[in-house]
Coordinates of C-alpha atoms and ligand atoms in Angstrom, one line a residue:
M1427 CA 0.5 13.4 -20.2
I1428 CA 2.6 12.4 -17.5
Y1429 CA 1.1 10.7 -15.2
L1430 CA 3.8 10.5 -12.2
D1431 CA 0.9 10.0 -8.8
N1432 CA 1.3 6.3 -9.1
S1433 CA 0.8 5.3 -5.6
A1434 CA -2.3 7.2 -5.5
T1435 CA -4.1 5.3 -7.7
T1436 CA -3.0 3.4 -11.7
R1437 CA -4.0 3.2 -15.3
P1438 CA -6.1 0.5 -15.0
Y1439 CA -4.4 -2.3 -18.2
K1440 CA -6.4 -2.6 -20.9
E1441 CA -6.7 -6.4 -20.7
V1442 CA -7.8 -5.4 -16.9
I1443 CA -10.4 -4.2 -18.6
D1444 CA -11.7 -6.5 -21.4
S1445 CA -11.2 -8.9 -18.1
F1446 CA -13.8 -7.2 -16.1
V1447 CA -16.1 -6.2 -19.0
K1448 CA -16.1 -10.0 -20.0
V1449 CA -17.0 -11.4 -17.0
S1450 CA -19.5 -8.5 -15.9
T1451 CA -21.2 -9.4 -18.9
D1452 CA -21.1 -13.1 -19.4
Y1453 CA -20.8 -14.2 -15.9
F1454 CA -23.0 -11.9 -14.2
G1455 CA -24.8 -14.3 -12.1
N1456 CA -24.6 -14.5 -8.1
P1457 CA -21.3 -16.9 -7.3
S1458 CA -24.2 -18.2 -3.9
S1459 CA -27.3 -19.0 -6.8
L1460 CA -27.4 -22.4 -6.9
H1461 CA -28.5 -22.6 -10.7
Q1462 CA -25.8 -22.5 -14.1
L1463 CA -25.3 -18.9 -13.7
G1464 CA -24.4 -19.1 -10.5
V1465 CA -22.3 -21.7 -10.6
Q1466 CA -20.4 -20.3 -13.4
A1467 CA -19.8 -17.2 -11.5
E1468 CA -18.4 -19.0 -8.1
N1469 CA -15.7 -21.4 -10.8
L1470 CA -14.6 -17.9 -11.9
L1471 CA -14.1 -16.8 -8.9
S1472 CA -13.1 -19.4 -7.6
K1473 CA -10.1 -19.8 -10.7
G1474 CA -9.4 -15.9 -9.3
R1475 CA -8.3 -16.6 -6.0
K1476 CA -6.3 -19.4 -6.9
Q1477 CA -4.8 -17.6 -8.8
L1478 CA -3.8 -14.8 -6.9
A1479 CA -2.6 -17.3 -3.9
D1480 CA -0.4 -19.0 -6.6
L1481 CA 1.0 -16.1 -7.1
L1482 CA 1.4 -14.8 -3.4
G1483 CA 2.7 -18.1 -2.0
V1484 CA -0.6 -19.2 -0.2
K1485 CA -3.7 -21.6 -0.5
P1486 CA -6.5 -20.0 -2.0
G1487 CA -8.6 -20.9 1.3
E1488 CA -6.4 -18.3 2.7
V1489 CA -7.3 -15.6 -0.1
F1490 CA -10.9 -13.3 1.1
F1491 CA -11.7 -10.6 -1.6
T1492 CA -13.0 -6.8 0.2
S1493 CA -12.9 -3.8 -1.4
G1494 CA -9.7 -3.0 -1.1
G1495 CA -6.7 -1.9 1.0
T1496 CA -8.4 0.3 3.2
E1497 CA -10.9 -2.5 3.8
S1498 CA -8.7 -4.9 4.2
N1499 CA -6.2 -3.4 7.1
N1500 CA -9.9 -2.7 9.1
L1501 CA -11.0 -6.4 8.8
A1502 CA -7.3 -7.3 9.4
I1503 CA -6.9 -5.0 12.7
K1504 CA -10.4 -4.6 14.8
G1505 CA -11.7 -8.7 12.7
A1506 CA -8.3 -9.7 15.5
A1507 CA -8.6 -6.9 18.3
I1508 CA -12.9 -8.5 18.6
K1509 CA -11.8 -11.8 18.1
H1510 CA -8.4 -12.0 20.6
R1511 CA -10.1 -9.3 23.3
G1512 CA -10.3 -12.2 25.7
R1513 CA -6.3 -12.3 25.8
G1514 CA -5.2 -9.4 26.2
N1515 CA -5.9 -5.4 25.0
H1516 CA -2.4 -4.2 23.8
I1517 CA -1.9 -3.8 20.1
I1518 CA 1.5 -2.7 18.6
T1519 CA 1.9 -0.4 15.2
T1520 CA 4.2 2.5 13.7
E1521 CA 3.9 6.1 13.7
V1522 CA 4.4 6.1 9.7
E1523 CA 1.3 3.8 8.7
H1524 CA -1.7 4.3 5.9
A1525 CA -4.8 6.5 7.6
S1526 CA -6.5 2.9 6.9
V1527 CA -4.6 1.8 9.9
R1528 CA -3.7 5.2 11.7
E1529 CA -7.8 6.0 11.9
T1530 CA -8.7 2.0 13.1
M1531 CA -5.8 2.3 15.8
N1532 CA -7.9 5.7 16.9
Q1533 CA -11.0 3.9 17.3
L1534 CA -9.7 1.1 19.0
K1535 CA -8.5 3.6 21.6
Q1536 CA -11.5 5.0 22.3
L1537 CA -13.2 1.5 22.5
G1538 CA -10.1 0.2 25.4
F1539 CA -7.5 -1.1 23.9
E1540 CA -4.3 -0.5 24.2
I1541 CA -2.2 0.7 21.3
T1542 CA 1.5 1.8 21.0
Y1543 CA 3.5 3.3 18.2
L1544 CA 6.9 2.7 17.2
P1545 CA 8.9 5.5 16.3
V1546 CA 10.4 5.5 13.1
N1547 CA 14.7 6.5 12.9
S1548 CA 15.1 9.9 10.3
E1549 CA 14.6 7.1 7.1
G1550 CA 11.2 6.3 8.5
R1551 CA 12.8 3.2 9.8
M1552 CA 10.9 0.8 12.6
N1553 CA 13.4 -1.1 15.2
I1554 CA 13.4 -4.5 16.8
D1555 CA 14.8 -3.1 20.1
D1556 CA 12.1 -0.9 20.0
L1557 CA 9.2 -3.9 19.3
E1558 CA 11.3 -5.7 21.8
K1559 CA 10.4 -3.0 24.6
A1560 CA 6.6 -2.9 23.7
I1561 CA 5.9 -6.2 23.3
S1562 CA 4.0 -7.7 26.6
R1563 CA 1.7 -10.5 27.6
D1564 CA -1.9 -8.4 26.6
T1565 CA -0.2 -7.5 23.2
I1566 CA -2.5 -9.2 20.6
L1567 CA -1.8 -7.9 17.2
V1568 CA 1.4 -6.0 15.5
T1569 CA 0.6 -4.5 12.9
V1570 CA 3.3 -3.1 10.2
M1571 CA 3.6 -1.3 7.0
H1572 CA 5.3 -2.7 4.1
V1573 CA 6.6 0.1 1.5
N1574 CA 5.3 3.4 3.3
N1575 CA 3.1 5.1 0.5
E1576 CA 4.2 8.6 0.9
V1577 CA 8.2 8.5 1.4
G1578 CA 8.8 4.9 0.3
T1579 CA 10.5 3.3 3.2
I1580 CA 10.6 -0.6 3.3
Q1581 CA 9.8 -1.4 6.6
P1582 CA 11.8 -4.5 8.2
V1583 CA 8.9 -6.5 7.9
E1584 CA 11.2 -10.1 7.9
E1585 CA 13.2 -9.2 11.2
V1586 CA 9.7 -8.3 12.5
G1587 CA 8.4 -11.9 11.5
K1588 CA 11.3 -13.6 12.7
F1589 CA 11.2 -11.8 16.1
L1590 CA 7.4 -12.7 16.5
Q1591 CA 8.3 -16.6 16.1
K1592 CA 9.2 -15.9 20.2
Y1593 CA 5.4 -14.8 20.9
P1594 CA 3.1 -17.4 19.2
R1595 CA 0.2 -15.6 21.1
V1596 CA 0.9 -12.0 19.3
L1597 CA -1.0 -12.0 15.4
F1598 CA 1.1 -10.1 12.5
H1599 CA -0.3 -7.7 10.5
V1600 CA 1.2 -6.6 7.1
D1601 CA -0.2 -3.8 4.5
Y1602 CA 1.3 -4.5 1.4
V1603 CA -0.4 -2.2 -0.3
Q1604 CA 2.6 -0.4 -2.0
G1605 CA 4.5 -2.7 -1.9
A1606 CA 3.1 -5.6 -4.2
G1607 CA 4.1 -6.3 -7.9
K1608 CA 6.8 -3.5 -7.1
I1609 CA 8.4 -6.1 -4.0
P1610 CA 8.2 -9.6 -3.2
L1611 CA 6.8 -10.5 0.1
D1612 CA 7.7 -14.0 1.3
L1613 CA 4.4 -14.8 3.2
K1614 CA 5.0 -17.9 4.9
R1615 CA 8.1 -17.1 5.5
H1616 CA 8.3 -14.7 7.4
H1617 CA 5.4 -16.0 9.6
I1618 CA 2.7 -13.2 8.3
D1619 CA -0.9 -14.2 9.6
L1620 CA -2.4 -10.9 8.2
C1621 CA -1.7 -9.3 4.4
S1622 CA -3.6 -6.7 3.3
I1623 CA -3.5 -6.0 -0.7
S1624 CA -5.6 -3.8 -3.1
G1625 CA -6.3 -4.3 -6.9
H1626 CA -5.9 -0.6 -8.1
K1627 CA -1.9 -0.1 -6.6
F1628 CA -0.9 -2.9 -9.3
H1629 CA -3.3 -1.2 -12.9
G1630 CA -6.0 -3.1 -11.0
L1631 CA -9.5 -2.0 -10.6
K1632 CA -10.9 0.4 -8.0
G1633 CA -12.7 -1.1 -5.0
T1634 CA -11.0 -4.6 -5.5
G1635 CA -8.5 -6.0 -2.7
L1636 CA -7.8 -9.0 -0.4
L1637 CA -7.1 -10.0 3.1
Y1638 CA -4.2 -13.1 3.2
V1639 CA -5.3 -15.0 6.2
R1640 CA -3.2 -17.5 7.5
D1641 CA -4.3 -21.3 7.7
G1642 CA -5.4 -21.7 11.1
V1643 CA -6.2 -17.3 12.5
Q1644 CA -8.8 -16.8 13.9
I1645 CA -10.8 -12.7 13.0
S1646 CA -14.4 -11.7 13.3
P1647 CA -15.5 -10.6 10.4
L1648 CA -16.4 -6.6 10.3
L1649 CA -19.1 -7.3 7.9
T1650 CA -21.9 -10.0 8.4
G1651 CA -24.6 -11.1 6.3
G1652 CA -25.1 -13.7 3.9
S1653 CA -21.6 -15.8 5.7
Q1654 CA -20.1 -15.1 1.5
E1655 CA -16.5 -15.7 2.1
F1656 CA -16.4 -18.4 4.1
T1657 CA -18.1 -16.4 6.6
I1658 CA -14.7 -13.8 7.3
R1659 CA -17.2 -10.9 4.6
S1660 CA -20.3 -11.1 3.8
G1661 CA -21.5 -9.4 0.9
T1662 CA -22.0 -10.7 -3.3
E1663 CA -19.2 -10.9 -4.0
N1664 CA -17.2 -8.8 -7.2
V1665 CA -16.7 -11.4 -9.6
A1666 CA -15.3 -9.2 -12.1
G1667 CA -13.7 -7.2 -9.9
A1668 CA -11.7 -10.0 -8.4
V1669 CA -10.9 -12.1 -12.2
A1670 CA -9.5 -9.0 -13.1
M1671 CA -7.9 -8.4 -9.9
A1672 CA -5.6 -11.8 -10.5
K1673 CA -5.3 -10.8 -14.3
A1674 CA -3.7 -7.1 -13.5
L1675 CA -0.9 -8.9 -10.1
R1676 CA 0.3 -11.8 -12.6
L1677 CA 0.7 -8.7 -15.4
T1678 CA 2.4 -6.6 -12.8
M1679 CA 4.7 -9.4 -11.2
E1680 CA 5.4 -10.1 -14.6
K1681 CA 7.3 -6.8 -15.5
Q1682 CA 8.6 -6.9 -11.7
R1683 CA 10.7 -9.7 -13.1
S1684 CA 11.6 -8.5 -16.2
D1685 CA 11.8 -4.3 -15.3
S1686 CA 12.7 -4.1 -12.0
G1687 CA 16.2 -2.6 -13.2
R1688 CA 14.0 -0.1 -15.2
L1689 CA 12.0 1.4 -11.9
V1690 CA 15.0 1.1 -10.5
S1691 CA 17.2 3.3 -12.7
M1692 CA 14.0 6.1 -13.0
K1693 CA 14.0 6.3 -9.3
E1694 CA 17.6 7.1 -9.4
Q1695 CA 17.4 9.7 -12.6
M1696 CA 15.2 11.5 -10.8
I1697 CA 16.8 11.8 -7.7
Q1698 CA 19.8 12.9 -9.6
G1699 CA 17.8 15.5 -11.1
L1700 CA 15.8 16.4 -8.6
M1701 CA 19.2 17.0 -6.9
E1702 CA 20.2 19.3 -9.4
L1703 CA 18.3 21.7 -8.1
S1704 CA 19.1 24.8 -5.1
D1705 CA 17.4 24.1 -1.8
V1706 CA 15.8 20.8 -2.2
T1707 CA 15.5 17.6 -0.1
I1708 CA 14.9 14.4 -0.9
H1709 CA 13.0 12.4 1.8
T1710 CA 13.3 9.0 0.7
P1711 CA 16.0 6.9 2.3
S1712 CA 18.9 5.9 -0.2
V1713 CA 18.9 2.4 1.6
H1714 CA 15.4 0.2 2.4
S1715 CA 13.8 2.3 0.2
A1716 CA 10.8 0.6 -3.0
P1717 CA 11.7 1.4 -6.4
H1718 CA 9.1 3.7 -7.2
I1719 CA 8.4 6.5 -4.7
I1720 CA 10.2 10.2 -4.1
N1721 CA 9.4 12.6 -2.1
F1722 CA 11.5 15.6 -1.2
S1723 CA 10.8 19.4 -0.7
I1724 CA 11.5 22.8 -2.1
K1725 CA 12.5 25.0 1.0
G1726 CA 9.5 28.1 0.6
F1727 CA 7.3 26.6 -1.9
K1728 CA 3.8 25.1 -1.1
A1729 CA 3.6 21.5 -2.3
E1730 CA -0.3 22.3 -3.5
V1731 CA 0.6 25.2 -5.6
F1732 CA 4.1 23.5 -6.9
V1733 CA 1.9 20.3 -7.7
H1734 CA -1.4 22.7 -9.9
A1735 CA 1.9 24.5 -11.6
L1736 CA 3.4 21.2 -12.9
E1737 CA -0.5 20.3 -13.4
E1738 CA -0.5 23.3 -16.0
K1739 CA 1.7 21.2 -17.6
G1740 CA 0.8 17.8 -18.0
V1741 CA 2.2 16.4 -15.0
Y1742 CA 0.6 14.7 -12.4
V1743 CA 2.3 14.4 -9.0
S1744 CA 0.6 14.5 -5.3
T1745 CA 1.1 16.5 -2.8
T1746 CA 1.2 13.2 0.0
S1747 CA -0.7 10.2 -0.1
A1748 CA -3.8 11.0 -1.6
C1749 CA -6.6 10.5 1.0
S1750 CA -4.9 12.9 2.7
S1751 CA -3.9 15.4 0.7
K1752 CA -7.2 16.9 -0.1
K1753 CA -7.6 18.0 4.4
K1754 CA -4.8 19.9 5.0
S1755 CA -2.8 18.4 7.6
T1756 CA 0.7 17.9 7.8
S1757 CA 2.0 14.4 7.3
T1758 CA 2.8 12.6 10.3
T1759 CA 5.4 10.4 8.7
L1760 CA 7.8 13.0 7.4
L1761 CA 7.0 15.0 11.0
A1762 CA 7.4 11.5 13.0
M1763 CA 10.8 11.2 10.6
G1764 CA 11.8 14.7 12.3
V1765 CA 11.3 16.7 9.5
D1766 CA 10.4 20.1 10.2
E1767 CA 6.7 21.4 9.7
G1768 CA 7.7 24.1 7.3
L1769 CA 9.8 21.7 5.3
A1770 CA 6.8 18.5 5.5
N1771 CA 4.0 21.0 4.4
S1772 CA 6.1 21.4 1.4
S1773 CA 6.4 17.8 0.5
V1774 CA 5.8 16.0 -2.5
R1775 CA 5.8 12.5 -3.9
I1776 CA 6.7 11.3 -7.4
S1777 CA 5.2 7.5 -8.1
L1778 CA 6.3 5.7 -10.4
S1779 CA 4.6 2.4 -12.2
Y1780 CA 7.1 -0.2 -14.9
E1781 CA 4.6 1.9 -17.6
N1782 CA 6.7 5.2 -17.2
R1783 CA 9.4 5.1 -19.6
M1784 CA 12.4 7.1 -19.0
E1785 CA 12.1 9.7 -21.3
E1786 CA 9.1 10.8 -19.5
I1787 CA 11.3 11.3 -16.6
N1788 CA 14.3 12.9 -18.1
Q1789 CA 11.1 15.5 -19.9
A1790 CA 9.1 15.2 -16.1
L1791 CA 12.6 16.8 -15.0
T1792 CA 13.1 19.5 -17.3
I1793 CA 9.3 20.7 -16.6
I1794 CA 9.9 20.4 -12.9
K1795 CA 12.9 22.8 -13.2
E1796 CA 11.6 25.8 -15.4
T1797 CA 8.7 25.6 -12.9
V1798 CA 10.7 25.9 -10.1
K1799 CA 12.2 29.1 -12.4
N1800 CA 8.9 30.0 -12.8
L1801 CA 8.0 29.6 -9.4
K1802 CA 11.2 31.5 -7.6
E1803 CA 10.4 34.4 -10.2
V1804 CA 6.9 35.1 -8.6
M1805 CA 8.5 34.9 -5.3
K1806 CA 10.9 37.4 -5.2
Ligands
PLP1958 C1 0.3 1.9 2.6 C2 -1.3 2.0 2.2 N1 -2.4 1.2 2.6 C3 -3.5 1.0 2.6 C4 -4.3 1.7 1.1 C5 -5.8 2.4 1.0 O1 -6.1 1.6 0.5 P1 -7.6 1.8 -1.4 O2 -7.4 2.8 -1.6 O3 -7.3 -0.2 -1.6 O4 -8.8 1.6 0.3 C6 -2.6 3.0 0.7 C7 -4.1 3.8 -0.5 O5 -2.8 4.7 -0.7 C8 -1.7 2.7 0.9 O6 -1.4 3.7 -0.1

């Protein structure tokens, strides 16, 4: 098997699973319980929180555990919208956000919020001038993703953070789900108020995530109850999952330091190989581009047919973002970039991790080329 769908999810590291099993078995207490088992679980949770905070360069009290990227995005955006509605009802985002932001915006729109979607250029990137034009006295939140999950474009979040310094009452949220463990992001230096992270995208476990909330920033909880997570997110914490996520981020960031160059070389090799095919369009930009995502179309090919044909030969890739790949809708990201609908419907995403090897890239390329040839024969 050659697994090249790491933006959908990653295989958890063995050490991560070992941590999860150990904590679940030996420290199963509820962290809110007063007795010793509860205290032990609470200590482990605090340790995990501190490790994650250190890795992200923030304070432990700014890290709130959630069930993943979708929940973190919902909590950041709806939590800010509900809390600050008295100040204004305008939110700014981009046309290329993940569905967990897009659908949240649709819901807020129905509740009476005004949403501005910033356009992107042909490389999938927004620009600050459009943000400057859109911002108004009613703006309470700007939310921009860091790395686009479909094509890998890196948004200018540093510039957005700097620009928003002129608007201290406007909160800034970043969906860092695809960037964490691949591209460093200095949350403090770039004046980010809220930041979403998901454990299963960096070899942690599904159903684990966190939201960074800068000290002093107020949001309303979406889940109310026993006041866990400093009342921001009630519900008994997934202690083992949180500890496992801390381990996953530490191990991934070690690889980020040692293996970033290798990741970029694998991506370049893949793009070069794909470009040898006729009728291929690479949608991933060549600059401001994450090291692990490659999105391309082969004219006339149905993406699903191609993905299944590759699967038969043991190569796992995806049609577009995982959550929308079963709904047959055209990629909003590619449409926003100006790609025509036919080509957008042919788009395939290959996504790498530090666990991949150059031999796998070369083998996958051979299989891709063979598959293209076979499909073209059938289509004749
Ligand atoms: C950019 C981005 N944001 C948010 C999410 C949602 O994360 P989760 O699967 O943890 O809910 C994803 C998952 O694909 C993503 O790629």
